[in-house]
PDB file of C-alpha atoms in Angstrom:
ATOM      1  CA  MET A   1      75.634-103.977-200.348  1.00 91.00           C
ATOM      2  CA  ARG A   2      73.033-105.713-198.485  1.00 94.00           C
ATOM      3  CA  VAL A   3      69.436-106.437-199.240  1.00 96.00           C
ATOM      4  CA  HIS A   4      66.631-107.208-196.931  1.00 97.00           C
ATOM      5  CA  ALA A   5      62.815-107.891-198.195  1.00 98.00           C
ATOM      6  CA  VAL A   6      60.463-107.543-195.248  1.00 98.00           C
ATOM      7  CA  PRO A   7      56.995-108.520-196.401  1.00 98.00           C
ATOM      8  CA  GLN A   8      55.078-106.397-194.215  1.00 98.00           C
ATOM      9  CA  TRP A   9      51.277-105.770-194.807  1.00 98.00           C
ATOM     10  CA  GLN A  10      50.335-104.557-191.807  1.00 98.00           C
ATOM     11  CA  GLY A  11      50.495-101.023-192.751  1.00 98.00           C
ATOM     12  CA  ALA A  12      48.200-101.496-195.396  1.00 97.00           C
ATOM     13  CA  GLY A  13      44.176-100.197-195.112  1.00 86.00           C
ATOM     14  CA  TRP A  14      42.900-102.427-197.994  1.00 95.00           C
ATOM     15  CA  ASP A  15      41.258-105.785-198.424  1.00 95.00           C
ATOM     16  CA  GLY A  16      44.118-108.352-199.797  1.00 96.00           C
ATOM     17  CA  ALA A  17      46.877-106.752-198.184  1.00 97.00           C
ATOM     18  CA  SER A  18      47.768-109.446-195.722  1.00 97.00           C
ATOM     19  CA  SER A  19      48.034-112.228-198.996  1.00 97.00           C
ATOM     20  CA  ARG A  20      49.239-109.507-202.004  1.00 97.00           C
ATOM     21  CA  LEU A  21      51.235-107.766-200.330  1.00 98.00           C
ATOM     22  CA  THR A  22      53.531-111.007-199.038  1.00 98.00           C
ATOM     23  CA  THR A  23      53.758-112.743-202.485  1.00 98.00           C
ATOM     24  CA  GLY A  24      54.710-109.290-204.475  1.00 98.00           C
ATOM     25  CA  CYS A  25      57.408-108.727-201.808  1.00 98.00           C
ATOM     26  CA  GLU A  26      58.800-112.878-202.437  1.00 98.00           C
ATOM     27  CA  VAL A  27      57.906-112.193-206.154  1.00 98.00           C
ATOM     28  CA  LEU A  28      60.360-109.045-206.027  1.00 98.00           C
ATOM     29  CA  ALA A  29      63.640-110.999-204.031  1.00 98.00           C
ATOM     30  CA  SER A  30      63.296-113.537-206.238  1.00 98.00           C
ATOM     31  CA  LEU A  31      63.711-111.684-209.022  1.00 98.00           C
ATOM     32  CA  THR A  32      66.418-109.327-206.848  1.00 98.00           C
ATOM     33  CA  GLU A  33      67.968-112.132-206.480  1.00 98.00           C
ATOM     34  CA  GLU A  34      68.242-113.518-209.296  1.00 97.00           C
ATOM     35  CA  VAL A  35      69.029-109.957-211.443  1.00 98.00           C
ATOM     36  CA  LEU A  36      71.699-108.556-208.713  1.00 97.00           C
ATOM     37  CA  ASP A  37      72.998-112.214-208.660  1.00 97.00           C
ATOM     38  CA  THR A  38      73.177-111.539-204.776  1.00 95.00           C
ATOM     39  CA  PRO A  39      71.664-113.660-201.701  1.00 96.00           C
ATOM     40  CA  VAL A  40      68.473-111.366-200.358  1.00 97.00           C
ATOM     41  CA  SER A  41      67.495-112.073-196.486  1.00 96.00           C
ATOM     42  CA  ARG A  42      64.248-112.508-195.919  1.00 97.00           C
ATOM     43  CA  VAL A  43      63.473-110.559-192.487  1.00 97.00           C
ATOM     44  CA  PRO A  44      60.376-112.012-190.835  1.00 95.00           C
ATOM     45  CA  VAL A  45      57.188-109.814-189.659  1.00 95.00           C
ATOM     46  CA  GLY A  46      53.966-110.810-188.145  1.00 95.00           C
ATOM     47  CA  ARG A  47      51.037-112.355-190.002  1.00 93.00           C
ATOM     48  CA  GLU A  48      48.498-111.534-188.077  1.00 96.00           C
ATOM     49  CA  GLY A  49      46.563-108.443-188.120  1.00 97.00           C
ATOM     50  CA  SER A  50      45.620-106.463-184.994  1.00 97.00           C
ATOM     51  CA  PRO A  51      42.474-104.489-184.008  1.00 96.00           C
ATOM     52  CA  VAL A  52      42.410-100.394-184.508  1.00 97.00           C
ATOM     53  CA  GLU A  53      44.297 -98.543-181.927  1.00 98.00           C
ATOM     54  CA  ARG A  54      44.703 -94.381-181.586  1.00 97.00           C
ATOM     55  CA  GLY A  55      43.808 -93.893-184.875  1.00 97.00           C
ATOM     56  CA  MET A  56      46.212 -96.652-186.518  1.00 98.00           C
ATOM     57  CA  ALA A  57      45.352 -99.782-188.124  1.00 98.00           C
ATOM     58  CA  ASN A  58      47.355-102.900-186.883  1.00 98.00           C
ATOM     59  CA  ARG A  59      48.594-100.618-184.354  1.00 98.00           C
ATOM     60  CA  ALA A  60      50.279-103.674-182.433  1.00 97.00           C
ATOM     61  CA  ALA A  61      51.172-105.664-185.131  1.00 97.00           C
ATOM     62  CA  LEU A  62      53.100-102.792-187.026  1.00 98.00           C
ATOM     63  CA  LEU A  63      54.807-102.747-183.359  1.00 97.00           C
ATOM     64  CA  ASP A  64      55.663-105.737-182.540  1.00 96.00           C
ATOM     65  CA  ASN A  65      57.143-105.752-186.676  1.00 96.00           C
ATOM     66  CA  ARG A  66      60.172-102.891-185.530  1.00 95.00           C
ATOM     67  CA  GLY A  67      62.210-105.768-183.794  1.00 93.00           C
ATOM     68  CA  ALA A  68      63.297-107.558-186.638  1.00 92.00           C
ATOM     69  CA  GLN A  69      64.164-104.916-189.062  1.00 93.00           C
ATOM     70  CA  LEU A  70      66.038-103.350-185.787  1.00 93.00           C
ATOM     71  CA  THR A  71      67.336-105.998-185.330  1.00 92.00           C
ATOM     72  CA  VAL A  72      69.480-106.746-188.965  1.00 90.00           C
ATOM     73  CA  LEU A  73      70.074-102.874-189.338  1.00 91.00           C
ATOM     74  CA  GLU A  74      72.343-102.822-185.254  1.00 84.00           C
ATOM     75  CA  ASN A  75      75.255-104.069-187.746  1.00 76.00           C
ATOM     76  CA  PRO A  76      74.858-103.260-191.238  1.00 67.00           C
ATOM     77  CA  GLU A  77      78.054-103.482-193.922  1.00 71.00           C
ATOM     78  CA  GLY A  78      77.756-100.528-196.007  1.00 84.00           C
ATOM     79  CA  PRO A  79      74.094-100.092-197.442  1.00 94.00           C
ATOM     80  CA  VAL A  80      70.984-102.072-197.736  1.00 96.00           C
ATOM     81  CA  LEU A  81      67.911-102.171-199.926  1.00 97.00           C
ATOM     82  CA  THR A  82      64.998-102.869-198.353  1.00 98.00           C
ATOM     83  CA  LEU A  83      62.189-104.505-200.672  1.00 98.00           C
ATOM     84  CA  GLY A  84      58.259-104.537-199.607  1.00 97.00           C
ATOM     85  CA  GLY A  85      55.977-105.007-198.175  1.00 97.00           C
ATOM     86  CA  ASP A  86      53.557-101.920-197.488  1.00 98.00           C
ATOM     87  CA  CYS A  87      55.525 -98.104-197.206  1.00 98.00           C
ATOM     88  CA  ALA A  88      55.745 -98.537-193.728  1.00 98.00           C
ATOM     89  CA  VAL A  89      59.011-101.122-194.032  1.00 98.00           C
ATOM     90  CA  ASP A  90      60.564 -98.000-194.333  1.00 98.00           C
ATOM     91  CA  LEU A  91      59.978 -96.205-191.160  1.00 98.00           C
ATOM     92  CA  VAL A  92      63.106 -98.595-189.322  1.00 97.00           C
ATOM     93  CA  PRO A  93      65.421 -98.724-192.262  1.00 97.00           C
ATOM     94  CA  VAL A  94      65.071 -94.299-192.730  1.00 97.00           C
ATOM     95  CA  GLY A  95      64.788 -94.119-188.839  1.00 96.00           C
ATOM     96  CA  VAL A  96      68.236 -95.469-188.321  1.00 95.00           C
ATOM     97  CA  ALA A  97      70.053 -93.755-191.606  1.00 96.00           C
ATOM     98  CA  ARG A  98      68.459 -90.398-189.834  1.00 96.00           C
ATOM     99  CA  TYR A  99      70.780 -91.109-186.494  1.00 94.00           C
ATOM    100  CA  ARG A 100      73.793 -92.758-187.663  1.00 94.00           C
ATOM    101  CA  TYR A 101      74.502 -90.064-190.817  1.00 95.00           C
ATOM    102  CA  GLY A 102      73.012 -86.872-189.212  1.00 97.00           C
ATOM    103  CA  PRO A 103      70.449 -83.939-190.118  1.00 97.00           C
ATOM    104  CA  GLY A 104      72.070 -83.720-192.819  1.00 97.00           C
ATOM    105  CA  LEU A 105      69.909 -86.834-194.433  1.00 98.00           C
ATOM    106  CA  GLY A 106      67.686 -86.095-196.461  1.00 98.00           C
ATOM    107  CA  VAL A 107      65.108 -88.637-197.703  1.00 98.00           C
ATOM    108  CA  LEU A 108      63.530 -88.593-201.503  1.00 98.00           C
ATOM    109  CA  TRP A 109      60.225 -90.237-201.941  1.00 98.00           C
ATOM    110  CA  PHE A 110      59.157 -91.474-204.995  1.00 98.00           C
ATOM    111  CA  ASP A 111      55.578 -92.274-204.325  1.00 98.00           C
ATOM    112  CA  ALA A 112      51.816 -91.448-205.626  1.00 98.00           C
ATOM    113  CA  HIS A 113      50.575 -90.312-202.570  1.00 98.00           C
ATOM    114  CA  ALA A 114      52.631 -88.070-200.141  1.00 98.00           C
ATOM    115  CA  ASP A 115      52.530 -90.354-197.005  1.00 98.00           C
ATOM    116  CA  ALA A 116      52.270 -87.507-194.544  1.00 98.00           C
ATOM    117  CA  ASN A 117      48.944 -87.981-192.761  1.00 98.00           C
ATOM    118  CA  THR A 118      48.843 -88.388-188.847  1.00 98.00           C
ATOM    119  CA  PRO A 119      46.317 -90.630-186.950  1.00 98.00           C
ATOM    120  CA  ASP A 120      44.503 -87.360-186.525  1.00 97.00           C
ATOM    121  CA  THR A 121      44.121 -86.373-190.118  1.00 98.00           C
ATOM    122  CA  SER A 122      44.171 -89.917-191.954  1.00 97.00           C
ATOM    123  CA  PRO A 123      40.613 -90.792-193.586  1.00 96.00           C
ATOM    124  CA  SER A 124      41.630 -94.428-194.028  1.00 96.00           C
ATOM    125  CA  GLY A 125      43.905 -95.072-190.628  1.00 97.00           C
ATOM    126  CA  ALA A 126      46.488 -96.876-192.930  1.00 98.00           C
ATOM    127  CA  PHE A 127      50.062 -96.482-191.402  1.00 98.00           C
ATOM    128  CA  HIS A 128      51.680 -96.716-194.948  1.00 98.00           C
ATOM    129  CA  GLY A 129      49.973 -93.620-195.068  1.00 98.00           C
ATOM    130  CA  MET A 130      51.788 -91.978-192.450  1.00 98.00           C
ATOM    131  CA  VAL A 131      54.973 -93.539-192.577  1.00 98.00           C
ATOM    132  CA  LEU A 132      56.936 -90.394-194.060  1.00 98.00           C
ATOM    133  CA  ARG A 133      55.221 -87.751-191.602  1.00 98.00           C
ATOM    134  CA  SER A 134      56.561 -90.492-188.728  1.00 98.00           C
ATOM    135  CA  LEU A 135      60.202 -89.688-190.146  1.00 98.00           C
ATOM    136  CA  LEU A 136      59.743 -85.934-189.880  1.00 98.00           C
ATOM    137  CA  GLY A 137      58.422 -86.111-186.682  1.00 98.00           C
ATOM    138  CA  GLN A 138      54.735 -85.494-185.921  1.00 98.00           C
ATOM    139  CA  GLY A 139      52.059 -88.133-185.778  1.00 98.00           C
ATOM    140  CA  ASP A 140      52.334 -91.138-183.036  1.00 98.00           C
ATOM    141  CA  PRO A 141      55.250 -90.830-180.155  1.00 97.00           C
ATOM    142  CA  ASP A 142      55.349 -94.875-180.305  1.00 97.00           C
ATOM    143  CA  PHE A 143      56.544 -94.059-184.226  1.00 98.00           C
ATOM    144  CA  VAL A 144      57.922 -91.152-184.790  1.00 98.00           C
ATOM    145  CA  ALA A 145      61.004 -90.837-185.657  1.00 97.00           C
ATOM    146  CA  ASP A 146      63.598 -89.543-183.277  1.00 96.00           C
ATOM    147  CA  PRO A 147      65.914 -87.721-184.496  1.00 97.00           C
ATOM    148  CA  ALA A 148      63.651 -86.773-187.523  1.00 98.00           C
ATOM    149  CA  VAL A 149      64.077 -85.865-190.582  1.00 98.00           C
ATOM    150  CA  GLU A 150      64.531 -82.453-190.674  1.00 98.00           C
ATOM    151  CA  PRO A 151      61.776 -79.852-191.934  1.00 97.00           C
ATOM    152  CA  GLY A 152      62.375 -79.548-195.966  1.00 97.00           C
ATOM    153  CA  LYS A 153      64.423 -82.428-196.544  1.00 98.00           C
ATOM    154  CA  ALA A 154      61.768 -84.812-197.760  1.00 98.00           C
ATOM    155  CA  VAL A 155      61.558 -84.624-201.493  1.00 98.00           C
ATOM    156  CA  LEU A 156      58.071 -85.827-202.803  1.00 98.00           C
ATOM    157  CA  VAL A 157      58.103 -87.076-206.628  1.00 98.00           C
ATOM    158  CA  GLY A 158      55.521 -87.930-208.703  1.00 98.00           C
ATOM    159  CA  ALA A 159      52.859 -87.289-205.546  1.00 98.00           C
ATOM    160  CA  ARG A 160      49.104 -87.033-208.054  1.00 97.00           C
ATOM    161  CA  VAL A 161      46.607 -87.863-204.251  1.00 96.00           C
ATOM    162  CA  PHE A 162      46.895 -85.705-202.219  1.00 97.00           C
ATOM    163  CA  ASP A 163      44.621 -85.203-198.590  1.00 97.00           C
ATOM    164  CA  PRO A 164      44.072 -82.092-197.123  1.00 97.00           C
ATOM    165  CA  ALA A 165      46.982 -82.292-194.367  1.00 96.00           C
ATOM    166  CA  GLU A 166      49.454 -83.448-196.685  1.00 97.00           C
ATOM    167  CA  ARG A 167      48.874 -80.652-198.889  1.00 97.00           C
ATOM    168  CA  ALA A 168      49.056 -78.395-196.123  1.00 97.00           C
ATOM    169  CA  ALA A 169      52.639 -80.078-194.765  1.00 97.00           C
ATOM    170  CA  LEU A 170      53.730 -78.965-198.607  1.00 96.00           C
ATOM    171  CA  ASP A 171      52.568 -75.296-197.408  1.00 96.00           C
ATOM    172  CA  ASP A 172      54.404 -74.759-195.030  1.00 96.00           C
ATOM    173  CA  GLY A 173      57.785 -76.290-196.113  1.00 96.00           C
ATOM    174  CA  LEU A 174      57.700 -79.897-194.464  1.00 97.00           C
ATOM    175  CA  LEU A 175      57.570 -81.293-197.752  1.00 97.00           C
ATOM    176  CA  ARG A 176      59.375 -80.552-200.675  1.00 98.00           C
ATOM    177  CA  HIS A 177      57.393 -81.265-204.336  1.00 98.00           C
ATOM    178  CA  VAL A 178      58.793 -82.478-207.889  1.00 98.00           C
ATOM    179  CA  PRO A 179      55.884 -83.189-210.009  1.00 97.00           C
ATOM    180  CA  ALA A 180      56.027 -86.521-212.209  1.00 95.00           C
ATOM    181  CA  SER A 181      55.889 -84.126-215.205  1.00 93.00           C
ATOM    182  CA  ALA A 182      59.623 -82.810-214.097  1.00 89.00           C
ATOM    183  CA  THR A 183      62.621 -83.667-214.944  1.00 95.00           C
ATOM    184  CA  PRO A 184      65.608 -85.333-213.366  1.00 98.00           C
ATOM    185  CA  ASP A 185      67.370 -82.120-213.090  1.00 98.00           C
ATOM    186  CA  ASP A 186      64.092 -80.666-211.638  1.00 98.00           C
ATOM    187  CA  VAL A 187      64.710 -83.967-208.910  1.00 98.00           C
ATOM    188  CA  VAL A 188      68.973 -82.634-208.603  1.00 98.00           C
ATOM    189  CA  ASN A 189      67.348 -79.589-208.578  1.00 98.00           C
ATOM    190  CA  ALA A 190      65.846 -79.786-205.394  1.00 98.00           C
ATOM    191  CA  LEU A 191      67.839 -82.129-203.591  1.00 98.00           C
ATOM    192  CA  ARG A 192      69.979 -79.020-203.700  1.00 98.00           C
ATOM    193  CA  ALA A 193      68.209 -76.657-202.518  1.00 98.00           C
ATOM    194  CA  ALA A 194      66.833 -79.032-199.588  1.00 98.00           C
ATOM    195  CA  ASN A 195      70.785 -78.723-198.156  1.00 97.00           C
ATOM    196  CA  VAL A 196      71.295 -82.567-198.133  1.00 97.00           C
ATOM    197  CA  SER A 197      74.308 -84.382-197.656  1.00 89.00           C
ATOM    198  CA  THR A 198      73.720 -88.524-197.601  1.00 97.00           C
ATOM    199  CA  VAL A 199      70.362 -88.961-199.049  1.00 98.00           C
ATOM    200  CA  TYR A 200      67.556 -92.399-198.978  1.00 98.00           C
ATOM    201  CA  VAL A 201      66.063 -93.087-201.675  1.00 98.00           C
ATOM    202  CA  HIS A 202      61.740 -94.611-201.128  1.00 98.00           C
ATOM    203  CA  VAL A 203      60.463 -95.911-204.090  1.00 98.00           C
ATOM    204  CA  ASP A 204      56.530 -97.182-204.042  1.00 98.00           C
ATOM    205  CA  VAL A 205      55.379 -98.517-207.206  1.00 98.00           C
ATOM    206  CA  ASP A 206      52.498 -96.917-207.442  1.00 98.00           C
ATOM    207  CA  VAL A 207      55.217 -93.612-208.638  1.00 98.00           C
ATOM    208  CA  LEU A 208      54.425 -95.638-212.301  1.00 98.00           C
ATOM    209  CA  ASP A 209      52.095 -94.896-214.494  1.00 97.00           C
ATOM    210  CA  PRO A 210      49.848 -97.780-214.489  1.00 96.00           C
ATOM    211  CA  GLY A 211      50.524 -98.593-218.201  1.00 95.00           C
ATOM    212  CA  GLU A 212      53.821 -99.264-217.669  1.00 94.00           C
ATOM    213  CA  PHE A 213      53.637-101.330-214.260  1.00 96.00           C
ATOM    214  CA  SER A 214      50.355-103.491-213.461  1.00 93.00           C
ATOM    215  CA  GLY A 215      52.084-104.198-209.881  1.00 95.00           C
ATOM    216  CA  PRO A 216      50.904-101.591-207.579  1.00 95.00           C
ATOM    217  CA  HIS A 217      47.024-101.687-205.498  1.00 95.00           C
ATOM    218  CA  TYR A 218      46.404 -97.844-206.816  1.00 94.00           C
ATOM    219  CA  HIS A 219      46.874 -97.696-210.277  1.00 95.00           C
ATOM    220  CA  GLU A 220      46.950 -93.462-210.116  1.00 95.00           C
ATOM    221  CA  PRO A 221      46.894 -92.093-213.397  1.00 96.00           C
ATOM    222  CA  GLY A 222      49.469 -90.283-214.984  1.00 96.00           C
ATOM    223  CA  GLY A 223      52.567 -91.425-212.850  1.00 97.00           C
ATOM    224  CA  LEU A 224      56.256 -91.532-214.041  1.00 97.00           C
ATOM    225  CA  GLY A 225      57.071 -93.762-216.779  1.00 97.00           C
ATOM    226  CA  ILE A 226      60.341 -96.603-215.856  1.00 97.00           C
ATOM    227  CA  ASP A 227      62.978 -94.615-218.375  1.00 98.00           C
ATOM    228  CA  ARG A 228      62.388 -91.637-216.458  1.00 97.00           C
ATOM    229  CA  LEU A 229      62.303 -93.069-213.246  1.00 98.00           C
ATOM    230  CA  VAL A 230      65.662 -94.822-214.396  1.00 98.00           C
ATOM    231  CA  ALA A 231      66.698 -91.133-215.386  1.00 98.00           C
ATOM    232  CA  CYS A 232      66.267 -89.623-212.200  1.00 98.00           C
ATOM    233  CA  LEU A 233      68.018 -92.348-209.762  1.00 98.00           C
ATOM    234  CA  ASP A 234      70.893 -92.124-212.311  1.00 98.00           C
ATOM    235  CA  ALA A 235      71.251 -88.657-211.707  1.00 97.00           C
ATOM    236  CA  LEU A 236      71.515 -88.579-208.338  1.00 97.00           C
ATOM    237  CA  ALA A 237      74.975 -89.706-209.125  1.00 95.00           C
ATOM    238  CA  GLU A 238      76.303 -86.586-206.983  1.00 95.00           C
ATOM    239  CA  PHE A 239      75.188 -87.393-203.697  1.00 97.00           C
ATOM    240  CA  ASP A 240      75.916 -90.164-201.387  1.00 97.00           C
ATOM    241  CA  VAL A 241      72.727 -92.694-201.051  1.00 98.00           C
ATOM    242  CA  VAL A 242      73.143 -94.664-197.907  1.00 97.00           C
ATOM    243  CA  GLY A 243      69.824 -96.572-198.454  1.00 97.00           C
ATOM    244  CA  ALA A 244      66.617 -97.394-200.492  1.00 98.00           C
ATOM    245  CA  SER A 245      64.056 -99.326-200.974  1.00 98.00           C
ATOM    246  CA  LEU A 246      60.930-100.384-203.396  1.00 98.00           C
ATOM    247  CA  THR A 247      57.054-101.086-201.881  1.00 98.00           C
ATOM    248  CA  GLU A 248      54.555-101.523-202.879  1.00 98.00           C
ATOM    249  CA  CYS A 249      54.569-104.479-205.028  1.00 98.00           C
ATOM    250  CA  THR A 250      51.076-106.857-205.698  1.00 98.00           C
ATOM    251  CA  ALA A 251      53.102-108.755-208.614  1.00 97.00           C
ATOM    252  CA  GLN A 252      52.360-112.317-208.775  1.00 96.00           C
ATOM    253  CA  ASP A 253      54.303-113.537-211.128  1.00 96.00           C
ATOM    254  CA  ARG A 254      57.736-113.421-212.803  1.00 95.00           C
ATOM    255  CA  ALA A 255      56.235-112.248-215.957  1.00 96.00           C
ATOM    256  CA  GLU A 256      54.172-109.622-213.893  1.00 97.00           C
ATOM    257  CA  VAL A 257      57.393-107.971-212.038  1.00 98.00           C
ATOM    258  CA  THR A 258      59.764-108.422-214.875  1.00 98.00           C
ATOM    259  CA  PRO A 259      59.344-104.447-215.918  1.00 97.00           C
ATOM    260  CA  LEU A 260      60.836-103.633-212.597  1.00 98.00           C
ATOM    261  CA  ILE A 261      64.210-104.756-213.470  1.00 98.00           C
ATOM    262  CA  PRO A 262      65.735-101.510-215.173  1.00 98.00           C
ATOM    263  CA  VAL A 263      64.660-100.240-211.455  1.00 98.00           C
ATOM    264  CA  VAL A 264      66.411-102.390-209.406  1.00 98.00           C
ATOM    265  CA  GLN A 265      69.575-102.450-211.316  1.00 98.00           C
ATOM    266  CA  ALA A 266      69.348 -98.315-211.003  1.00 98.00           C
ATOM    267  CA  LEU A 267      69.395 -98.453-207.549  1.00 98.00           C
ATOM    268  CA  HIS A 268      71.735-101.128-207.096  1.00 98.00           C
ATOM    269  CA  ARG A 269      74.090 -98.610-209.622  1.00 97.00           C
ATOM    270  CA  ARG A 270      73.371 -96.109-206.755  1.00 97.00           C
ATOM    271  CA  LEU A 271      74.256 -98.056-203.760  1.00 97.00           C
ATOM    272  CA  GLU A 272      77.107-100.056-204.727  1.00 90.00           C
ATOM    273  CA  PRO A 273      80.394 -97.949-204.550  1.00 73.00           C
TER     274      PRO A 273
END
């Protein structure tokens, strides 16, 4: 298993993201190196933003950032764990996985938000709120996955904040949804219903309840506990997990990020043969 830290912040639309997400990514990378006793490759991304274009903040900067990730994923040796940075760091890894593993790829997306807007529907213009919709083949043509994740093969877990266009995506069957109150069996059953053969797992730390982890920017009440998240990850043993990520960490020091140790270990268990 390889581990890549991608300190991208340009996909986020909130003040202070450039410093807090960059620091959070490095704190998480250092923790992961220690906990897993494995090196973490730092993938360089741009430090600057760019103007809003076509309804997307930092559009040009985000396009520039993709090259470094594509380079390190050209010849991966086994599965890759990607540490963010904003949720948009998964645009390239999931897109590469879809290309490599075919239409049977499923995406398990743990997040407080659906990340399923397009530039035309996003209230903020922040691409981290559009990345899953892009992976499903809809949105800015320069960002949509080709081939795309098939409709119904993306399972959203723990979301509790939806924009109208994201609700419509659920109603149309583009996404499946498992609420934060659901059990690990519910997550497994949703993947079975999606008829997937391989799975990519995305974890945004804001899927966790704020009482469990103080490290995300968004503190949405009613989220998963750490034990529940770990149980959901451990329940995936029947699936071939081909990649994973842990994103949107804004922890500024080791003490703040320590609660994520069981999550890092659980992702490692799923990715190691």
